[in-house]
CSV table of C-alpha atoms in Angstrom, one decimal:
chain,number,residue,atom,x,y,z
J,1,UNK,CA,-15.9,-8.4,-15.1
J,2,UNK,CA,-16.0,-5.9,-12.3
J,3,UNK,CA,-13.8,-8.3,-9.8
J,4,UNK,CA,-11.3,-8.9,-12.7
J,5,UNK,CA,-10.6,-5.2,-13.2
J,6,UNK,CA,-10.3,-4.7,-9.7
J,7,UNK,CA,-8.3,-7.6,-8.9
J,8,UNK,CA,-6.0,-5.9,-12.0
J,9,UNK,CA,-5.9,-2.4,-10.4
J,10,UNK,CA,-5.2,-3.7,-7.2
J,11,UNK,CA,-2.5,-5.6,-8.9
J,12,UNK,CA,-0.9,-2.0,-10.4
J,13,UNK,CA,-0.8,-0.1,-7.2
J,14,UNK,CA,0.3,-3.4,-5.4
J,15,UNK,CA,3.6,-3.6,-7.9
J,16,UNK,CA,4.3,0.1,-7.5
J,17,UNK,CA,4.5,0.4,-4.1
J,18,UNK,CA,6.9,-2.4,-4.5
J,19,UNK,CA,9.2,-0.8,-7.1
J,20,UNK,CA,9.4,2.3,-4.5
J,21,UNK,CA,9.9,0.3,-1.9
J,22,UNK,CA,11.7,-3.4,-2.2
J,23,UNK,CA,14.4,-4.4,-4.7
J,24,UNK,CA,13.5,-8.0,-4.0
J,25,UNK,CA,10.3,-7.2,-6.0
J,26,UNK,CA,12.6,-7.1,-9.3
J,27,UNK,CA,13.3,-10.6,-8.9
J,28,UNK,CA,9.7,-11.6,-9.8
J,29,UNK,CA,9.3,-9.1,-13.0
J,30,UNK,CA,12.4,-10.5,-14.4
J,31,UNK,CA,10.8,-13.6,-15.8
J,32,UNK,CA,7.3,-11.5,-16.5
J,33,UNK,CA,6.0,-11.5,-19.9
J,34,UNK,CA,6.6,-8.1,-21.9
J,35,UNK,CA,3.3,-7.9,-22.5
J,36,UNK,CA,2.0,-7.5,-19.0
J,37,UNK,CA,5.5,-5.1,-18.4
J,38,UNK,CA,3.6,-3.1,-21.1
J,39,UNK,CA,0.3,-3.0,-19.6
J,40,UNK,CA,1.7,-1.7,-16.3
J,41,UNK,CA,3.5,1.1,-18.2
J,42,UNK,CA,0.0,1.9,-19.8
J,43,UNK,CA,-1.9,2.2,-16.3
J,44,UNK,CA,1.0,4.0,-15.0
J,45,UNK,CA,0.8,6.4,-17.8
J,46,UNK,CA,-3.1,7.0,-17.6
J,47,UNK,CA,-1.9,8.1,-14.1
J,48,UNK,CA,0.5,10.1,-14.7
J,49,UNK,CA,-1.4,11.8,-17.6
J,50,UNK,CA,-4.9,11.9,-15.0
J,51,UNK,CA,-2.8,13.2,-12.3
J,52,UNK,CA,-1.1,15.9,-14.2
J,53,UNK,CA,-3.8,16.8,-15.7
J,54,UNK,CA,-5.6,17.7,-13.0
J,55,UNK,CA,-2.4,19.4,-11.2
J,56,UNK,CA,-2.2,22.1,-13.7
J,57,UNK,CA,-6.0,22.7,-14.0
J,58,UNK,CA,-5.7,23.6,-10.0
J,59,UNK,CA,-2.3,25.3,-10.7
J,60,UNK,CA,-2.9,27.5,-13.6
J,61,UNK,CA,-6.7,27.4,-13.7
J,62,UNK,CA,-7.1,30.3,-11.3
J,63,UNK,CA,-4.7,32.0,-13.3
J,64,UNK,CA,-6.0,31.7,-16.3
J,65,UNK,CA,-9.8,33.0,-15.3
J,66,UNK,CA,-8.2,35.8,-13.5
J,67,UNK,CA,-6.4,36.5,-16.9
J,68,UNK,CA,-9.7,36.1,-19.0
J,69,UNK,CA,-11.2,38.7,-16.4
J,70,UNK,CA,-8.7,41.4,-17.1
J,71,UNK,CA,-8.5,41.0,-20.5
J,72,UNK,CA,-12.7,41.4,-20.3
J,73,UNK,CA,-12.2,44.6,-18.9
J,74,UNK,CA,-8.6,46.3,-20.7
J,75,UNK,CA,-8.5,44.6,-24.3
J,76,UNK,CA,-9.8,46.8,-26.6
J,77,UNK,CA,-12.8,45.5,-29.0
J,78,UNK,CA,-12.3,42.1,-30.5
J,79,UNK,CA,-14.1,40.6,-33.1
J,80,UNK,CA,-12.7,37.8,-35.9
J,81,UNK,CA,-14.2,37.8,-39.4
J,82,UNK,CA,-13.9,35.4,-42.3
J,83,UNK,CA,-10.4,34.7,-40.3
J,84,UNK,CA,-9.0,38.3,-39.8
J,85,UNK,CA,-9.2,40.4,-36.3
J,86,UNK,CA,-10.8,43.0,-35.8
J,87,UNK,CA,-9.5,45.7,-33.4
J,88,UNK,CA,-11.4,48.6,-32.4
J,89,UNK,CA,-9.7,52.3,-31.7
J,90,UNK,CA,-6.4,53.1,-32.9
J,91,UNK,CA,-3.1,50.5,-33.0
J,92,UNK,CA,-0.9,48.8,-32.2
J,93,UNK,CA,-2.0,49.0,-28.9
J,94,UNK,CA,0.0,47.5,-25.8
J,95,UNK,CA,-1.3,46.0,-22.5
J,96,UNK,CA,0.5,44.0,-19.7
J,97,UNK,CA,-1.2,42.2,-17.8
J,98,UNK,CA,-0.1,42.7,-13.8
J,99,UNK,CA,0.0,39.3,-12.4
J,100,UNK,CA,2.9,37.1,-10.7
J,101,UNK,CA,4.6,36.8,-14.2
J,102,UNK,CA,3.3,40.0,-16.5
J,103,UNK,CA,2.3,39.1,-19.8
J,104,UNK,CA,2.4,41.9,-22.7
J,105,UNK,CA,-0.8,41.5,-25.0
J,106,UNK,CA,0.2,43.5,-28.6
J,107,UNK,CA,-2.7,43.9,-30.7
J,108,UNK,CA,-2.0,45.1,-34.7
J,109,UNK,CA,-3.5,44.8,-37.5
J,110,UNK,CA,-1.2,47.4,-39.4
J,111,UNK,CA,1.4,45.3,-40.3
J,112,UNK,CA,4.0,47.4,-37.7
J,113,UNK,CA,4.9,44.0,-36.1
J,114,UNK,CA,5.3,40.9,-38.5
J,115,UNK,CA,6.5,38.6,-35.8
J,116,UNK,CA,7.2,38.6,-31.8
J,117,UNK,CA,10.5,37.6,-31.6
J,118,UNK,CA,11.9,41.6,-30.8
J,119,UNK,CA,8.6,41.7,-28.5
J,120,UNK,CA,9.5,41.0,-24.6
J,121,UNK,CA,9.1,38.0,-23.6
J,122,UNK,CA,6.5,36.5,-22.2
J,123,UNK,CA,4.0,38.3,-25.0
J,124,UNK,CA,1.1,37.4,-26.7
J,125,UNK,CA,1.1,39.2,-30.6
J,126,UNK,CA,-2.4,39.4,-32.2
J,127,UNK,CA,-2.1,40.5,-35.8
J,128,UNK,CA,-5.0,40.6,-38.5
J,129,UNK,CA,-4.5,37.1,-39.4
J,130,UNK,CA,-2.4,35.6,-37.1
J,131,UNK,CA,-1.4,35.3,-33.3
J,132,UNK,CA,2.1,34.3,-31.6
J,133,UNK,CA,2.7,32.7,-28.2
J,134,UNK,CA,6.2,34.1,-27.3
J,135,UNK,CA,7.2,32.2,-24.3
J,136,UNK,CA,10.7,31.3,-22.9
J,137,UNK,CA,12.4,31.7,-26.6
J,138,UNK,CA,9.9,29.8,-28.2
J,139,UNK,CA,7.3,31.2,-30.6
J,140,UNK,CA,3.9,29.2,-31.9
J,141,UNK,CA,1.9,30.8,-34.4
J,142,UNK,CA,-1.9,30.2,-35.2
J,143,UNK,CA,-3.8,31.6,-37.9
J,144,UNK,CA,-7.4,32.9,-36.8
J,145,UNK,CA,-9.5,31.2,-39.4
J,146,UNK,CA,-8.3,27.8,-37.9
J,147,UNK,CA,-9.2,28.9,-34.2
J,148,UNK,CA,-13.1,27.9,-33.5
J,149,UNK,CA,-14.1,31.1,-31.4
J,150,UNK,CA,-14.5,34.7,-32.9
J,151,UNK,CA,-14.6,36.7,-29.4
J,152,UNK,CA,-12.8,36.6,-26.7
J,153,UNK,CA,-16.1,35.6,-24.5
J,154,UNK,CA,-15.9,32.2,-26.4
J,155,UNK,CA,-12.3,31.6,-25.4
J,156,UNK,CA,-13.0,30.7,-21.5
J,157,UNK,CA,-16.0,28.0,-22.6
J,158,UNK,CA,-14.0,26.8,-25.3
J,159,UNK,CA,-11.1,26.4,-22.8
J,160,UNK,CA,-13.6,24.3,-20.4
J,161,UNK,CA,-14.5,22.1,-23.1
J,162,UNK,CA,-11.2,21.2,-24.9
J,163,UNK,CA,-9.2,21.5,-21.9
J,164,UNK,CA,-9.4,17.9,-19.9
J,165,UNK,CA,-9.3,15.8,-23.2
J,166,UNK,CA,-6.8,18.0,-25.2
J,167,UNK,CA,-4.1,17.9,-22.2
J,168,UNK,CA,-4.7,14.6,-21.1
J,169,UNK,CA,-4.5,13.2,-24.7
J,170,UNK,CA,-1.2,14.9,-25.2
J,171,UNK,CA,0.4,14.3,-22.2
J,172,UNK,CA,-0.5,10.5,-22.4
J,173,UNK,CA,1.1,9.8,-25.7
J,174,UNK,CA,4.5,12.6,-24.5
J,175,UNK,CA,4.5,10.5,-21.2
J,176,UNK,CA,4.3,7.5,-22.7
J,177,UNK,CA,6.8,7.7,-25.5
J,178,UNK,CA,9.3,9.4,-23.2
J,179,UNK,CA,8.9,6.0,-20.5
J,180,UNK,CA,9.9,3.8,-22.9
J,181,UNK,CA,13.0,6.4,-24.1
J,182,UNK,CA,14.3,6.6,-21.0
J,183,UNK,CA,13.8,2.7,-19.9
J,184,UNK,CA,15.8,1.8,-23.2
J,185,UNK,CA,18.0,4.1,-22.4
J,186,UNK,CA,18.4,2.1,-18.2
J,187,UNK,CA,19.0,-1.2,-19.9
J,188,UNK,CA,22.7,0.2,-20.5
J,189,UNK,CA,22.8,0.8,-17.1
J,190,UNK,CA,21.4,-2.6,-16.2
J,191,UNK,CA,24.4,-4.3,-18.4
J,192,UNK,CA,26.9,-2.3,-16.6
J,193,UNK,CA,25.7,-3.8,-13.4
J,194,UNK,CA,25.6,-7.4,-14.4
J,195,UNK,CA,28.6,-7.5,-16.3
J,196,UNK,CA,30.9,-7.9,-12.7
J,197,UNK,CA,28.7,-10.8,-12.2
J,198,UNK,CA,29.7,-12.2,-15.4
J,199,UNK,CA,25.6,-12.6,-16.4
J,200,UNK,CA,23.9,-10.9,-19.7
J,201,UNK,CA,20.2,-10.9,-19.4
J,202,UNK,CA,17.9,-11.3,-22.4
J,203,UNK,CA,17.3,-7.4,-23.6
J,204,UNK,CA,13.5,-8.2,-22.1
J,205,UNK,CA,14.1,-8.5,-18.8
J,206,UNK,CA,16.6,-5.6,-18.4
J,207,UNK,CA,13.6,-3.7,-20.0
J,208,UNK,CA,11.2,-5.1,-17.3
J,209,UNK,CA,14.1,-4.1,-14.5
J,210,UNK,CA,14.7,-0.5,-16.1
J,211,UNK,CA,10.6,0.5,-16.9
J,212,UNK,CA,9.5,-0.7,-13.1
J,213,UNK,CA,12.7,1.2,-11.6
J,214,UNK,CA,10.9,4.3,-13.0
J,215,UNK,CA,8.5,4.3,-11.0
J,216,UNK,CA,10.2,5.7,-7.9
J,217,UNK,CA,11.6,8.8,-10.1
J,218,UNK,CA,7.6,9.0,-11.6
J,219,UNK,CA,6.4,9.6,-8.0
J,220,UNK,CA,9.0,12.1,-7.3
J,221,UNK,CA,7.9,14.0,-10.0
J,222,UNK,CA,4.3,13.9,-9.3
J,223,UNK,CA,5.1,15.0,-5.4
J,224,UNK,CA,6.8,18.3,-7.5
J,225,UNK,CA,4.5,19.4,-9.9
J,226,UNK,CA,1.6,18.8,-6.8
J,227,UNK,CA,3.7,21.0,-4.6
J,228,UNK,CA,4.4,23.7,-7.8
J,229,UNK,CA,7.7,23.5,-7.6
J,230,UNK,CA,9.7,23.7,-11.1
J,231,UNK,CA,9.6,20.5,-12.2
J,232,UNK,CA,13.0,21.2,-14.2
J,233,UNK,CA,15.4,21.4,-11.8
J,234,UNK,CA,14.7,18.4,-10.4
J,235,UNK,CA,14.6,16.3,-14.0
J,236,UNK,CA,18.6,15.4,-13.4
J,237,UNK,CA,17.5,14.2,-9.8
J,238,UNK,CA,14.6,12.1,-11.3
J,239,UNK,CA,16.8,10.8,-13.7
J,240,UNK,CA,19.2,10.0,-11.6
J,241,UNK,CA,17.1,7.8,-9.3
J,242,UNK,CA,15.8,5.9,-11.8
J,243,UNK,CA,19.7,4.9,-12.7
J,244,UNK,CA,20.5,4.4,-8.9
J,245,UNK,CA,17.5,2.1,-8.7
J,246,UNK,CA,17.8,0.5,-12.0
J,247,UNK,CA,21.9,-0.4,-11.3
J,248,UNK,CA,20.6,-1.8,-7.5
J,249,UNK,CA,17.9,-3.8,-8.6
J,250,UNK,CA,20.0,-5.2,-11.0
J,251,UNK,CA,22.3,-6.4,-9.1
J,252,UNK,CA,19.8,-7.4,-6.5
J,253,UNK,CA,18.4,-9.9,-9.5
J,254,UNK,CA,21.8,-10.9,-10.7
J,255,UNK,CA,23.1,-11.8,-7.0
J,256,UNK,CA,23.7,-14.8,-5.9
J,257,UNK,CA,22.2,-15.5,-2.3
């Protein structure tokens, strides 16, 4: 059991580095079975999910515990009951946290604010039974009595905890679903560089040529969000080099030697 499931891993990181690196490599995935097409997009997603993972932890992680450390010593008294905060001293209150990016913390149980959109943005809105995450436009509202802490002490173990599984999970099944999107979305590509040929491929194999040429743009990606660049501006680029190699290998599979 153990020598098959190395012989299988071997097997992944052998076909990657070919999909980076040979377009001859194409030729022997266009007659593979879907099913083992969709097994290498699984361990290429467990990757991707692992890797990323473990990228932000190391990014943001710091940032978070130095966050949790100021908040220790400037939030006011916190305490949740039967799923309403408790603030002590008078409110709202206001505090901005002075890192790289501030973030304003608003805490009111008054009734004052009733949402966070007129709040600056990034800010964090705690009301008596509810708190919004206002970030880049975007606001995400949680009630307390469905959060499992009641202090703010609990919030850095509970973070530990749920952290590894929770983003791992979710990137996993976002990673996933968006692969097979945007490898759909190449077999278009793949017609348009067969058709001067005058060959159509089954829709399977264009599928097997499109999912593999996403590999290259998958490592690009990863080299970004390791070096902590903004992995947006570069999500045309990626894109784009999955089309290049999905058009090239292609036509590398549809030539005639």
């Amino acid at each position: 059991m153990r020598s098959f499931v190395l012989t299988h891993v071997l097997d992944f990181y052998h076909q990657a580095y070919s999909a980076v690196t040979d377009f001859f490599f194409y030729r022997t995935v266009l007659e593979q079975p879907i099913r083992r097409t969709g097994l290498y997009l699984v361990v290429l997603t467990v990757h991707v999910a692992a890797l990323f993972t473990f990228i932000a932890a190391w990014h943001y992680g710091p940032i978070f515990l130095d966050v949790v450390h100021w908040a220790q010593q400037n939030f006011p008294p916190l305490e949740i009951q039967e799923g309403r905060l408790r603030v002590g001293g008078e409110h709202p209150i206001t505090k901005r946290y002075p890192g790289k990016e501030s973030i304003t913390f608003v805490f009111d149980t008054t009734g004052t604010y009733t949402d966070s959109h007129h709040l600056e943005d990034p800010t964090i809105l705690l009301t008596e039974e509810k708190v919004y995450f206002h970030y880049l436009g975007q606001t995400q509202t949680y009630l307390w009595r469905n959060l499992p802490f009641q202090r703010l002490e609990q919030v850095t173990q509970l973070v530990k905890w749920v952290y590894f599984p929770f983003a791992f999970s979710s990137i996993f099944v976002y990673a996933l679903c968006i692969k097979v999107l945007f490898a759909t979305l190449l077999v278009g590509i793949g017609i348009l560089a067969s058709a001067p040929f005058g060959i159509r491929l089954d829709f399977p194999q264009y599928f097997n040529i499109a999912l593999y040429s996403l590999t290259p743009a998958i490592t690009i990606g990863l080299a970004v969000a390791f070096v902590g660049l903004g992995a947006g501006y570069f999500t045309f680029f990626c894109v784009g080099t999955a089309g290049i190699y999905s058009y090239l290998a292609t036509r590398n599979c549809v030539a005639v030697d």
